[in-house]
PDB file of C-alpha atoms in Angstrom:
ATOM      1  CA  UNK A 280     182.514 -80.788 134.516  1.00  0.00           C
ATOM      2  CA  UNK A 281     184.990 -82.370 132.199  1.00  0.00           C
ATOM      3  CA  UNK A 282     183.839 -79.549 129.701  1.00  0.00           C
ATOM      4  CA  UNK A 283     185.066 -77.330 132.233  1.00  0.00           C
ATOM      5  CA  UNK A 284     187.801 -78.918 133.088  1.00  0.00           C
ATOM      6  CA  UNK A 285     189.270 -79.318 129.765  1.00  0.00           C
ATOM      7  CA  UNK A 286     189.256 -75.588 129.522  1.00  0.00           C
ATOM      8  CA  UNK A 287     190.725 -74.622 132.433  1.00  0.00           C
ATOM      9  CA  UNK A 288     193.741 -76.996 131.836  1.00  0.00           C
ATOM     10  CA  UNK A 289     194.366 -76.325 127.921  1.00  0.00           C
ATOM     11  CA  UNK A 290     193.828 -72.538 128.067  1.00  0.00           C
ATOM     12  CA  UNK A 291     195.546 -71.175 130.750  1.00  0.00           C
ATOM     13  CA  UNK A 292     199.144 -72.676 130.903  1.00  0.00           C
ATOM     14  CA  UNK A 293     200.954 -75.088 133.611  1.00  0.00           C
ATOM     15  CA  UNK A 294     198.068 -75.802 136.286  1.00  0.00           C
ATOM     16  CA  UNK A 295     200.267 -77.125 139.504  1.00  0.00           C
ATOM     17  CA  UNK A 296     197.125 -78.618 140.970  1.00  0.00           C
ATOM     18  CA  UNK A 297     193.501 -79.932 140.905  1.00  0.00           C
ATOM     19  CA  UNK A 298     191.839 -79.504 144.733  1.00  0.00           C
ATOM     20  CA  UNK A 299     188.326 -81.373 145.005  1.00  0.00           C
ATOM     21  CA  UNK A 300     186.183 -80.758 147.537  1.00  0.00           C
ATOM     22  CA  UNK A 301     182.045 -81.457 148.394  1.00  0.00           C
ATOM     23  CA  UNK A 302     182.175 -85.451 148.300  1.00  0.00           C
ATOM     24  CA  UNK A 303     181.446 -84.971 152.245  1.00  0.00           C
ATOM     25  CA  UNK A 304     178.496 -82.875 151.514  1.00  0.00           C
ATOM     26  CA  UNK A 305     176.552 -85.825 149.972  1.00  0.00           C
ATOM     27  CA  UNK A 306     177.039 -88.331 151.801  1.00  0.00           C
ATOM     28  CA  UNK A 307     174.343 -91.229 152.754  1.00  0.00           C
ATOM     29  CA  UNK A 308     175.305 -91.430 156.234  1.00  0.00           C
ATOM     30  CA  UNK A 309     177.027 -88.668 158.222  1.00  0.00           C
ATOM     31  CA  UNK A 310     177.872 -89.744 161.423  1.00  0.00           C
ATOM     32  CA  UNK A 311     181.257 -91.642 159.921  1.00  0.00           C
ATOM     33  CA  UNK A 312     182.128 -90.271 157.032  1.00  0.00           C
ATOM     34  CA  UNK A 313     185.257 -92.456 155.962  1.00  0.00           C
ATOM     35  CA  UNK A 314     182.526 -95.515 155.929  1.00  0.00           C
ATOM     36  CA  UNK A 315     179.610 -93.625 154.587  1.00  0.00           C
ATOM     37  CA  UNK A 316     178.750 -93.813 150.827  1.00  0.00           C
ATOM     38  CA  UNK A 317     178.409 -91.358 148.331  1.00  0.00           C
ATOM     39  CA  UNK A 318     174.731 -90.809 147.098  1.00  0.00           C
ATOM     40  CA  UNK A 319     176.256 -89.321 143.639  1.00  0.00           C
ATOM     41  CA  UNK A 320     178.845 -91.184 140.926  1.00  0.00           C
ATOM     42  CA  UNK A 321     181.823 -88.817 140.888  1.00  0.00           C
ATOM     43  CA  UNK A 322     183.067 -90.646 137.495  1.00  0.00           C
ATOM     44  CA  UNK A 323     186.308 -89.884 139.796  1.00  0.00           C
ATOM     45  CA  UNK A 324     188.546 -92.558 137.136  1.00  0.00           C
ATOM     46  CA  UNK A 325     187.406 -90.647 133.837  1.00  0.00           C
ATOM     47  CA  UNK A 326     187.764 -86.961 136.054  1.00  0.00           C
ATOM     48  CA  UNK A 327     191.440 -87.978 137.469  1.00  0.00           C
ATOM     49  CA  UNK A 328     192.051 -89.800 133.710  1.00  0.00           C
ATOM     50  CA  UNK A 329     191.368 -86.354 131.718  1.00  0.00           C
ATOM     51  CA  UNK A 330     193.221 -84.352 134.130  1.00  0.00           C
ATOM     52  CA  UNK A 331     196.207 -86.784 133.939  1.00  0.00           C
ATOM     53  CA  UNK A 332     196.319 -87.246 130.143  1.00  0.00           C
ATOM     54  CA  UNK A 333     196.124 -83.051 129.580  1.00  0.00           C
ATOM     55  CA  UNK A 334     198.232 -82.298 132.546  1.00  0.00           C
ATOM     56  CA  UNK A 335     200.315 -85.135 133.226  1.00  0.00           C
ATOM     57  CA  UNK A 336     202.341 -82.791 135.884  1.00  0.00           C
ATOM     58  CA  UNK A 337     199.018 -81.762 137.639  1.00  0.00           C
ATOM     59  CA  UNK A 338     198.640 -83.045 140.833  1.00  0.00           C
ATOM     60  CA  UNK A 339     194.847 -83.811 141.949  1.00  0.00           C
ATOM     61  CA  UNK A 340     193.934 -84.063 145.752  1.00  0.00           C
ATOM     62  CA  UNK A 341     190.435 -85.003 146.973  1.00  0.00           C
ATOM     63  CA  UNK A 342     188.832 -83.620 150.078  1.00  0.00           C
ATOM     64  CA  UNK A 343     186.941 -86.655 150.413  1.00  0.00           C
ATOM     65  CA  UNK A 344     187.858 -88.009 153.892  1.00  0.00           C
ATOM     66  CA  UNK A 345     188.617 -91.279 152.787  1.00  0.00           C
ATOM     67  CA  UNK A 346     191.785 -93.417 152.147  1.00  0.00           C
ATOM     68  CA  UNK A 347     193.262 -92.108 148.828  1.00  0.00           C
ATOM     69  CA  UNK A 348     191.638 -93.502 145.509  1.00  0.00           C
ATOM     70  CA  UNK A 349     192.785 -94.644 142.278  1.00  0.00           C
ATOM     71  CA  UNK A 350     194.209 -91.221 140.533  1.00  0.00           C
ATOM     72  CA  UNK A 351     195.319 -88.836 143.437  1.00  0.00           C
ATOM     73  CA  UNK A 352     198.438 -87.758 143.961  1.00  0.00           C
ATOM     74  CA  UNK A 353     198.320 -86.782 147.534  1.00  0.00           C
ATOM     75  CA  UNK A 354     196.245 -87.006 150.172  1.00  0.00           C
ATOM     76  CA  UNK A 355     194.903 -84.199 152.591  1.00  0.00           C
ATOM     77  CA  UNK A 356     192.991 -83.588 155.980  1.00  0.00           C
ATOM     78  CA  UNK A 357     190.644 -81.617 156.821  1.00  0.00           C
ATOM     79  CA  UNK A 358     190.923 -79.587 160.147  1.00  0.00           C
ATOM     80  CA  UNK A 359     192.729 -81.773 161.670  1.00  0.00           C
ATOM     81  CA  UNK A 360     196.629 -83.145 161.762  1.00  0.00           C
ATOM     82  CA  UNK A 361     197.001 -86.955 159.882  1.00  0.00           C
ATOM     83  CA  UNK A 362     195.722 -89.265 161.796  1.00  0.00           C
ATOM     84  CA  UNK A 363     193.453 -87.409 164.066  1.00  0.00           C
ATOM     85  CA  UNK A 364     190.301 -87.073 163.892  1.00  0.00           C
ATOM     86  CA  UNK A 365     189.651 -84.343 167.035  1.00  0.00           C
ATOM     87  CA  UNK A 366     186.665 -82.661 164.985  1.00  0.00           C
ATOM     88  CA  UNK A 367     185.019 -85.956 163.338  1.00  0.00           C
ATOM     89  CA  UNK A 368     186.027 -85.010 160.038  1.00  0.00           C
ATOM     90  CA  UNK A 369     189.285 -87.053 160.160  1.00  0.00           C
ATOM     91  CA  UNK A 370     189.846 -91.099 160.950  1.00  0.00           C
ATOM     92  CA  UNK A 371     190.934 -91.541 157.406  1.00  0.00           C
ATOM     93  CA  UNK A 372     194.202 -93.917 157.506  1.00  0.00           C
ATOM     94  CA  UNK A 373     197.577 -92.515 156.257  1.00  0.00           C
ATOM     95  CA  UNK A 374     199.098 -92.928 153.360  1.00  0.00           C
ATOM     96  CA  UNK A 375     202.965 -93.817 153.764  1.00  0.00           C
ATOM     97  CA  UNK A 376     203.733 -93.392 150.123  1.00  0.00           C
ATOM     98  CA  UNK A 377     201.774 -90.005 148.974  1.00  0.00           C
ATOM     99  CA  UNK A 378     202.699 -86.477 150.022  1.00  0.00           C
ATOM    100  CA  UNK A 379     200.661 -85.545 152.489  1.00  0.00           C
ATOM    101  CA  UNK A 380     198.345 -81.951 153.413  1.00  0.00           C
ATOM    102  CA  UNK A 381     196.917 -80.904 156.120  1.00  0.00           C
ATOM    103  CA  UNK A 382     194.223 -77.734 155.790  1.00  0.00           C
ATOM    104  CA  UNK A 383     192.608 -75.446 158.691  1.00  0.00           C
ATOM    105  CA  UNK A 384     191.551 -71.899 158.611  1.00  0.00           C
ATOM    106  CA  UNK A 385     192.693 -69.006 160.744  1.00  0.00           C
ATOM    107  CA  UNK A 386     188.872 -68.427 162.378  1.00  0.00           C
ATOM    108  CA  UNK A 387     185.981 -71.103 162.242  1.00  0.00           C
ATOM    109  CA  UNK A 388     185.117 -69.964 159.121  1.00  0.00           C
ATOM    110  CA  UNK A 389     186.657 -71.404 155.142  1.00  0.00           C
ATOM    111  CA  UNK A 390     184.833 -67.955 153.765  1.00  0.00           C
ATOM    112  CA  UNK A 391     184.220 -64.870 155.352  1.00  0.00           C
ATOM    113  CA  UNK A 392     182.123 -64.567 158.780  1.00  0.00           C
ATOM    114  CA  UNK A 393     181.953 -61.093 159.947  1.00  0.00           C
ATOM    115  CA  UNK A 394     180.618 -62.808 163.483  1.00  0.00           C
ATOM    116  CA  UNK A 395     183.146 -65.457 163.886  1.00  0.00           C
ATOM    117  CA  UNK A 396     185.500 -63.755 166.251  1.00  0.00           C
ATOM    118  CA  UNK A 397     187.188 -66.896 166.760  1.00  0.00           C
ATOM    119  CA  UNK A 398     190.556 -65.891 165.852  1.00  0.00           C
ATOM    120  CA  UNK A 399     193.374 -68.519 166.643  1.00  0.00           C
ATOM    121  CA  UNK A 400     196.387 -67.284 168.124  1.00  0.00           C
ATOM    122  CA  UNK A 401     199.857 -66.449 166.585  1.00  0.00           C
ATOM    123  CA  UNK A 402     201.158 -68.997 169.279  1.00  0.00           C
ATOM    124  CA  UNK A 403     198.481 -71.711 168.096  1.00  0.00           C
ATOM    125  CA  UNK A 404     199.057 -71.256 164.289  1.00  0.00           C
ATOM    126  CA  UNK A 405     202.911 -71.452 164.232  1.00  0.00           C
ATOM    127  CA  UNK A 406     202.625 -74.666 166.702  1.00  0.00           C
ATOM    128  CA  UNK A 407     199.791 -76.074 164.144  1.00  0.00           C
ATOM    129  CA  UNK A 408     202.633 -75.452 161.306  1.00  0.00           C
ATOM    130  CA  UNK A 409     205.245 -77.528 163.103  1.00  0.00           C
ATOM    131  CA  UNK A 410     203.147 -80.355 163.827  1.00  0.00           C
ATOM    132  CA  UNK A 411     201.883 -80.684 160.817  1.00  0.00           C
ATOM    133  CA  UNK A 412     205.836 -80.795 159.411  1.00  0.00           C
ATOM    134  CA  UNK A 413     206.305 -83.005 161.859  1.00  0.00           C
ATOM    135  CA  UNK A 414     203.831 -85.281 160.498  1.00  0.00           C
ATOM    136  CA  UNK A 415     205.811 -85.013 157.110  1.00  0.00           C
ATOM    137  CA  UNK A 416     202.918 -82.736 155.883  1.00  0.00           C
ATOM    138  CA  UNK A 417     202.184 -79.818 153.742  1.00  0.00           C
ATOM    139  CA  UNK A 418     200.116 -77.043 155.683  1.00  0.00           C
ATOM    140  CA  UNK A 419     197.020 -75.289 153.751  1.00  0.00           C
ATOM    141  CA  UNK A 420     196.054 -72.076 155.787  1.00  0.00           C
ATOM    142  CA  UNK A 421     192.986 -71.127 154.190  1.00  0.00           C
ATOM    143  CA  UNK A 422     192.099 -67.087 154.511  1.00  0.00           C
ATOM    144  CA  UNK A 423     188.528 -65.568 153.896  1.00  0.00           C
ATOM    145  CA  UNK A 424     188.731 -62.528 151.931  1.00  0.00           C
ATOM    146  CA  UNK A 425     186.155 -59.858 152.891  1.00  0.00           C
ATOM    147  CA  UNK A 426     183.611 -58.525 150.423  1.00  0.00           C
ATOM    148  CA  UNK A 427     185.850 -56.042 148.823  1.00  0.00           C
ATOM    149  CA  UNK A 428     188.389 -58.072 148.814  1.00  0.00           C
ATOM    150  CA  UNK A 429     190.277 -57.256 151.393  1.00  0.00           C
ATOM    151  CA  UNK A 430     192.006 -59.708 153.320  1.00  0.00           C
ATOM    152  CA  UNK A 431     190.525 -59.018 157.190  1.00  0.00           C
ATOM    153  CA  UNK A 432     193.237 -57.243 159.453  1.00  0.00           C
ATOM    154  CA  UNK A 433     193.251 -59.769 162.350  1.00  0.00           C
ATOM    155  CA  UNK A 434     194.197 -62.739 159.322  1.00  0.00           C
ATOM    156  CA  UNK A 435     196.869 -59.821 158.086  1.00  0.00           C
ATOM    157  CA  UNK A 436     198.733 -59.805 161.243  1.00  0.00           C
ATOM    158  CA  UNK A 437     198.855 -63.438 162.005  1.00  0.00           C
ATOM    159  CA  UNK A 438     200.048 -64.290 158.298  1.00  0.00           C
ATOM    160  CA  UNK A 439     202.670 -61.534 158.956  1.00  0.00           C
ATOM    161  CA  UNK A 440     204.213 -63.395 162.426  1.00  0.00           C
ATOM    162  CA  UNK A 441     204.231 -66.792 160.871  1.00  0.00           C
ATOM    163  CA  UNK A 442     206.101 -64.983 157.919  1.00  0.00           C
ATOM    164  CA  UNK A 443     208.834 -63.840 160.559  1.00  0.00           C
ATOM    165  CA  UNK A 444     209.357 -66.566 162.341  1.00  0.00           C
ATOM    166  CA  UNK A 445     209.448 -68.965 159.513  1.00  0.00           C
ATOM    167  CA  UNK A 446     212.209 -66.469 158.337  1.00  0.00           C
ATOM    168  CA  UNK A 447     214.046 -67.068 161.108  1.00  0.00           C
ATOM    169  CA  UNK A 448     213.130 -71.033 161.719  1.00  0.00           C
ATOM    170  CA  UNK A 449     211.728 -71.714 158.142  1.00  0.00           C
ATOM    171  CA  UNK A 450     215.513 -73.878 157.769  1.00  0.00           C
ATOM    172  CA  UNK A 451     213.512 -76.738 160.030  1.00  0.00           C
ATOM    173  CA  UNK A 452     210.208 -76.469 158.547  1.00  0.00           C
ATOM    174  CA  UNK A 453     211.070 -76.231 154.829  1.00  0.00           C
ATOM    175  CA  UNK A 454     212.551 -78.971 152.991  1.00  0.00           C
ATOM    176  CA  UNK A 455     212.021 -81.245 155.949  1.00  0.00           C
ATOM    177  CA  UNK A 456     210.685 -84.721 156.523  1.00  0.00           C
ATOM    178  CA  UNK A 457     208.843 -85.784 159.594  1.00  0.00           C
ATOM    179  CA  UNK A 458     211.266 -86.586 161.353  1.00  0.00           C
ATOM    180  CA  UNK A 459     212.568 -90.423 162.616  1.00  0.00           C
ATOM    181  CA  UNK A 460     210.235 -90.268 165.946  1.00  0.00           C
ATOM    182  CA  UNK A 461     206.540 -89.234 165.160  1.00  0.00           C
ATOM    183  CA  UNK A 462     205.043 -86.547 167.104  1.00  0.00           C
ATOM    184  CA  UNK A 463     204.627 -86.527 171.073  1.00  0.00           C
ATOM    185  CA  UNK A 464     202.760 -85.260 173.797  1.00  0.00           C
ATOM    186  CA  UNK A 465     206.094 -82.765 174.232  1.00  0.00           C
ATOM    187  CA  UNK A 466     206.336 -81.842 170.640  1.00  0.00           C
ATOM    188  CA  UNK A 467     207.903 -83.218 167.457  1.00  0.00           C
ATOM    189  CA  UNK A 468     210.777 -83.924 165.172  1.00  0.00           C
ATOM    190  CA  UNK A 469     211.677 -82.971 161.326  1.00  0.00           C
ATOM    191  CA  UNK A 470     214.509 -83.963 159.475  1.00  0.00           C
ATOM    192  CA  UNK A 471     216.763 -83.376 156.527  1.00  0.00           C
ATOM    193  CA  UNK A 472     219.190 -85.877 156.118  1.00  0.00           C
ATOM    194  CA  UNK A 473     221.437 -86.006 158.758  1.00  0.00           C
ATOM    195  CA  UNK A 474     220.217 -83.491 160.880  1.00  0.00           C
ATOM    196  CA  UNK A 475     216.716 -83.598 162.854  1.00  0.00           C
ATOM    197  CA  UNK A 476     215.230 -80.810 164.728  1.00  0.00           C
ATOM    198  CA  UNK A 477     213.624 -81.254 167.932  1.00  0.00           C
ATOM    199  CA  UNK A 478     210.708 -78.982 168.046  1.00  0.00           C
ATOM    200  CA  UNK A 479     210.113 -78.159 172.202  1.00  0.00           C
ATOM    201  CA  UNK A 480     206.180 -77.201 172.397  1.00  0.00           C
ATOM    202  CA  UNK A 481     204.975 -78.487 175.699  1.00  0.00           C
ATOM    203  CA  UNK A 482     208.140 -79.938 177.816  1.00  0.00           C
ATOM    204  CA  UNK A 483     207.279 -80.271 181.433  1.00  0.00           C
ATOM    205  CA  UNK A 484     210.214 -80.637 183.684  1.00  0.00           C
ATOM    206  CA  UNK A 485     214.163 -80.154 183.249  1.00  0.00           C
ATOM    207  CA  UNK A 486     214.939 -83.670 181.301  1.00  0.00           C
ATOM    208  CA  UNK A 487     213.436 -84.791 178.570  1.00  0.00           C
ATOM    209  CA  UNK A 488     213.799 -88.715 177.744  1.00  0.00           C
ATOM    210  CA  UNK A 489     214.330 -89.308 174.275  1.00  0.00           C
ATOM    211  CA  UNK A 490     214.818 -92.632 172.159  1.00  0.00           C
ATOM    212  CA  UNK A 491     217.796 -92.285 169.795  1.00  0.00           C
ATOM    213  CA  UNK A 492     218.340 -95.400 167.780  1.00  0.00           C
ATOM    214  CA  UNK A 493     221.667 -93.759 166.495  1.00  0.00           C
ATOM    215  CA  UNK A 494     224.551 -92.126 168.024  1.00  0.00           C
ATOM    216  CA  UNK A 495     224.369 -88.647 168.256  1.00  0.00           C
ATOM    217  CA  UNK A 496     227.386 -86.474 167.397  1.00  0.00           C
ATOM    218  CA  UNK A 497     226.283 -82.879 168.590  1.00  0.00           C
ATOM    219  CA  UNK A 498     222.867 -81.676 170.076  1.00  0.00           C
ATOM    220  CA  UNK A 499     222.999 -77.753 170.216  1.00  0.00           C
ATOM    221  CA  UNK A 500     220.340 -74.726 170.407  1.00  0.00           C
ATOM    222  CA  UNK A 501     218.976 -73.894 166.519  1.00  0.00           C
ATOM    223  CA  UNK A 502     220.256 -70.282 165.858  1.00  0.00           C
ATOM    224  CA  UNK A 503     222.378 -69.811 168.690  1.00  0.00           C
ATOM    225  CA  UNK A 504     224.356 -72.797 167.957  1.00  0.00           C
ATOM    226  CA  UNK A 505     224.631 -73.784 172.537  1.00  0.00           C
ATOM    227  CA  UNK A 506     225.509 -76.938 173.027  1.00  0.00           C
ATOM    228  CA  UNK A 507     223.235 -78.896 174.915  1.00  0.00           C
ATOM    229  CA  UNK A 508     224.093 -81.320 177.668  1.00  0.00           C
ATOM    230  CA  UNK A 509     222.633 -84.682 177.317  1.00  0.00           C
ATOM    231  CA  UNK A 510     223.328 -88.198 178.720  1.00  0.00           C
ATOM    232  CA  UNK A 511     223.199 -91.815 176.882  1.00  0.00           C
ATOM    233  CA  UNK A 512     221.510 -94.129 178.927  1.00  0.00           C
ATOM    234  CA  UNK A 513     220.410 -97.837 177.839  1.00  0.00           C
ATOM    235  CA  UNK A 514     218.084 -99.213 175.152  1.00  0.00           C
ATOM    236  CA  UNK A 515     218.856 -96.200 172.824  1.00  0.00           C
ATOM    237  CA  UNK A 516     217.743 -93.477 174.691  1.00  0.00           C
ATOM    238  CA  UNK A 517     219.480 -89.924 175.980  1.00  0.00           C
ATOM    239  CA  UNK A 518     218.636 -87.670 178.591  1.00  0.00           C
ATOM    240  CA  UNK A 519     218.384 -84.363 177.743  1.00  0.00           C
ATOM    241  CA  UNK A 520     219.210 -81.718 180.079  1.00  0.00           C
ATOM    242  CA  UNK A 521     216.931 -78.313 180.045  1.00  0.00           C
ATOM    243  CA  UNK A 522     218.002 -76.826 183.037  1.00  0.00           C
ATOM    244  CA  UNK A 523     219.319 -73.454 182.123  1.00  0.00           C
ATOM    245  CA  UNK A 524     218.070 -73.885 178.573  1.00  0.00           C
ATOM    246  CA  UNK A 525     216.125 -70.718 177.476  1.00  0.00           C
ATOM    247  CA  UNK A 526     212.565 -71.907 176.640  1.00  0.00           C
ATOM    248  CA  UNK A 527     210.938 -69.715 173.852  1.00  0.00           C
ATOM    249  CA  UNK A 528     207.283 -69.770 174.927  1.00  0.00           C
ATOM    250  CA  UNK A 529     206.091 -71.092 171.358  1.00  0.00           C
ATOM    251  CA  UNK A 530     209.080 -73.347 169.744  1.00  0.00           C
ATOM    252  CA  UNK A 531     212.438 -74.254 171.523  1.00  0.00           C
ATOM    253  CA  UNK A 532     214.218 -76.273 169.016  1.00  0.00           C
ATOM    254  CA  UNK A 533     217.378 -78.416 169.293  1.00  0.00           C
ATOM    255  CA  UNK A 534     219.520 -79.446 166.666  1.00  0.00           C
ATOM    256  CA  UNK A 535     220.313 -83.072 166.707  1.00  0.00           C
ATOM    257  CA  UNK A 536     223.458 -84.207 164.404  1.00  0.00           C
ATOM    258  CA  UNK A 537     222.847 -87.998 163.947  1.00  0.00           C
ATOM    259  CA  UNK A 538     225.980 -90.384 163.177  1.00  0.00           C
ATOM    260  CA  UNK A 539     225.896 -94.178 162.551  1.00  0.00           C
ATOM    261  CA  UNK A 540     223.031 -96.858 163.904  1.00  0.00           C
ATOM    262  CA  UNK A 541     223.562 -97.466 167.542  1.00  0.00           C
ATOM    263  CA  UNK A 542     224.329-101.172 168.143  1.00  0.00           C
TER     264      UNK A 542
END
């Protein structure tokens, strides 16, 4: 391997980035894979060493499950948001110093499954890409190419809508944190600075209770630039008033212009 890998990063430029995977697959124990241990000895120190000292701009990521190690330089999930663990390949804890990536395919499938039929929706794929911004983390939608290489109509068309509305909405996605609340049961925020975006996914109701540990100078519809009626109420909270507010069926986001701490 570090035959291999010494060609691949002194004969073919800049590499951006190093993505291990398989550690899972051999495994001693599989029913919890973030405690089980590894039946082979990855060498992972020399492996992450090489890459370092030939590529010190390289960033290496291990699809391993666990914590990170020694080396990486972020850390990424595996069908599933950070944190979660809704498909028992997750209940890894978070890092709160490394970038973070979560990864997820458009069917059930990483390659090619002419029977899985399985397609996620447009709907469910944007919402998956705000949450996982919300969560301050990269998203990694994996596609399948077909045989010939063709990429597969039905992953065509759902790469095409994310594509529009990030090219509408991309200005809360891209460049953002997660933002100063973590995600909810209603949805989540990102942030750039100053400004967070309140990403609407599931509100039930006409209010929406929200803790604000700042003042808020505006709070207006993204795009369309509406302000937004809202009340301050005690222990650092406002009221936010939907009624009337048009609710796009897969993202209704609210720009939220924060000013000083609130006292």
């Amino acid at each position: 391997m570090k035959q291999q890998l010494t060609e691949l990063l002194t004969g073919y430029g800049p590499i951006a980035g190093i993505w291990f995977d398989g550690h899972w697959d051999q495994l001693d124990n599989d029913h919890d894979k973030t405690k089980a241990k590894s039946k082979v000895d990855w060498k992972y120190e020399e492996i992450y060493t090489l890459i370092h000292g030939l590529q010190p701009a390289c960033m290496v990521g291990n699809n391993h499950h666990l914590a990170p190690l020694d080396g990486e330089d972020f850390q990424m999930f595996e069908k599933d948001l950070p944190g979660a663990n809704s498909t028992g390949w997750g209940g890894a804890p978070v890092s709160k110093a490394m970038p973070l990536e979560t990864c997820e395919t458009i069917n059930n499938s990483w390659g090619f499954n002419i029977t899985d039929q399985a397609y996620k929706s447009e709907k469910a794929l944007i919402q998956y890409l705000v949450k996982a911004a919300g969560h301050g983390s990269n998203f990694l939608l994996n596609i399948g190419p077909m045989p010939n290489g063709v990429v597969q109509p039905e992953f065509v068309n759902r790469l095409d809508a994310m594509g529009k509305w990030l090219k509408t909405n991309g200005l809360t996605i891209y460049g953002t944190q997660g933002g100063y609340l973590p995600p909810q049961d209603w949805g989540c925020v990102t942030q750039r600075g100053k400004t967070a975006y309140l990403h609407l996914l599931a509100v039930k109701g006409n209010k929406l209770l929200l803790p604000t540990p700042f003042k808020v100078k505006s709070l207006k519809t993204f795009g369309s630039n509406k302000p937004v009626n809202f009340t301050v109420v005690p222990d650092n909270h406002i009221v936010i008033d939907l009624k009337g507010l048009e609710m796009n069926e897969i993202d209704t986001i609210l720009e939220l212009e924060i000013g000083e701490a609130a006292k």
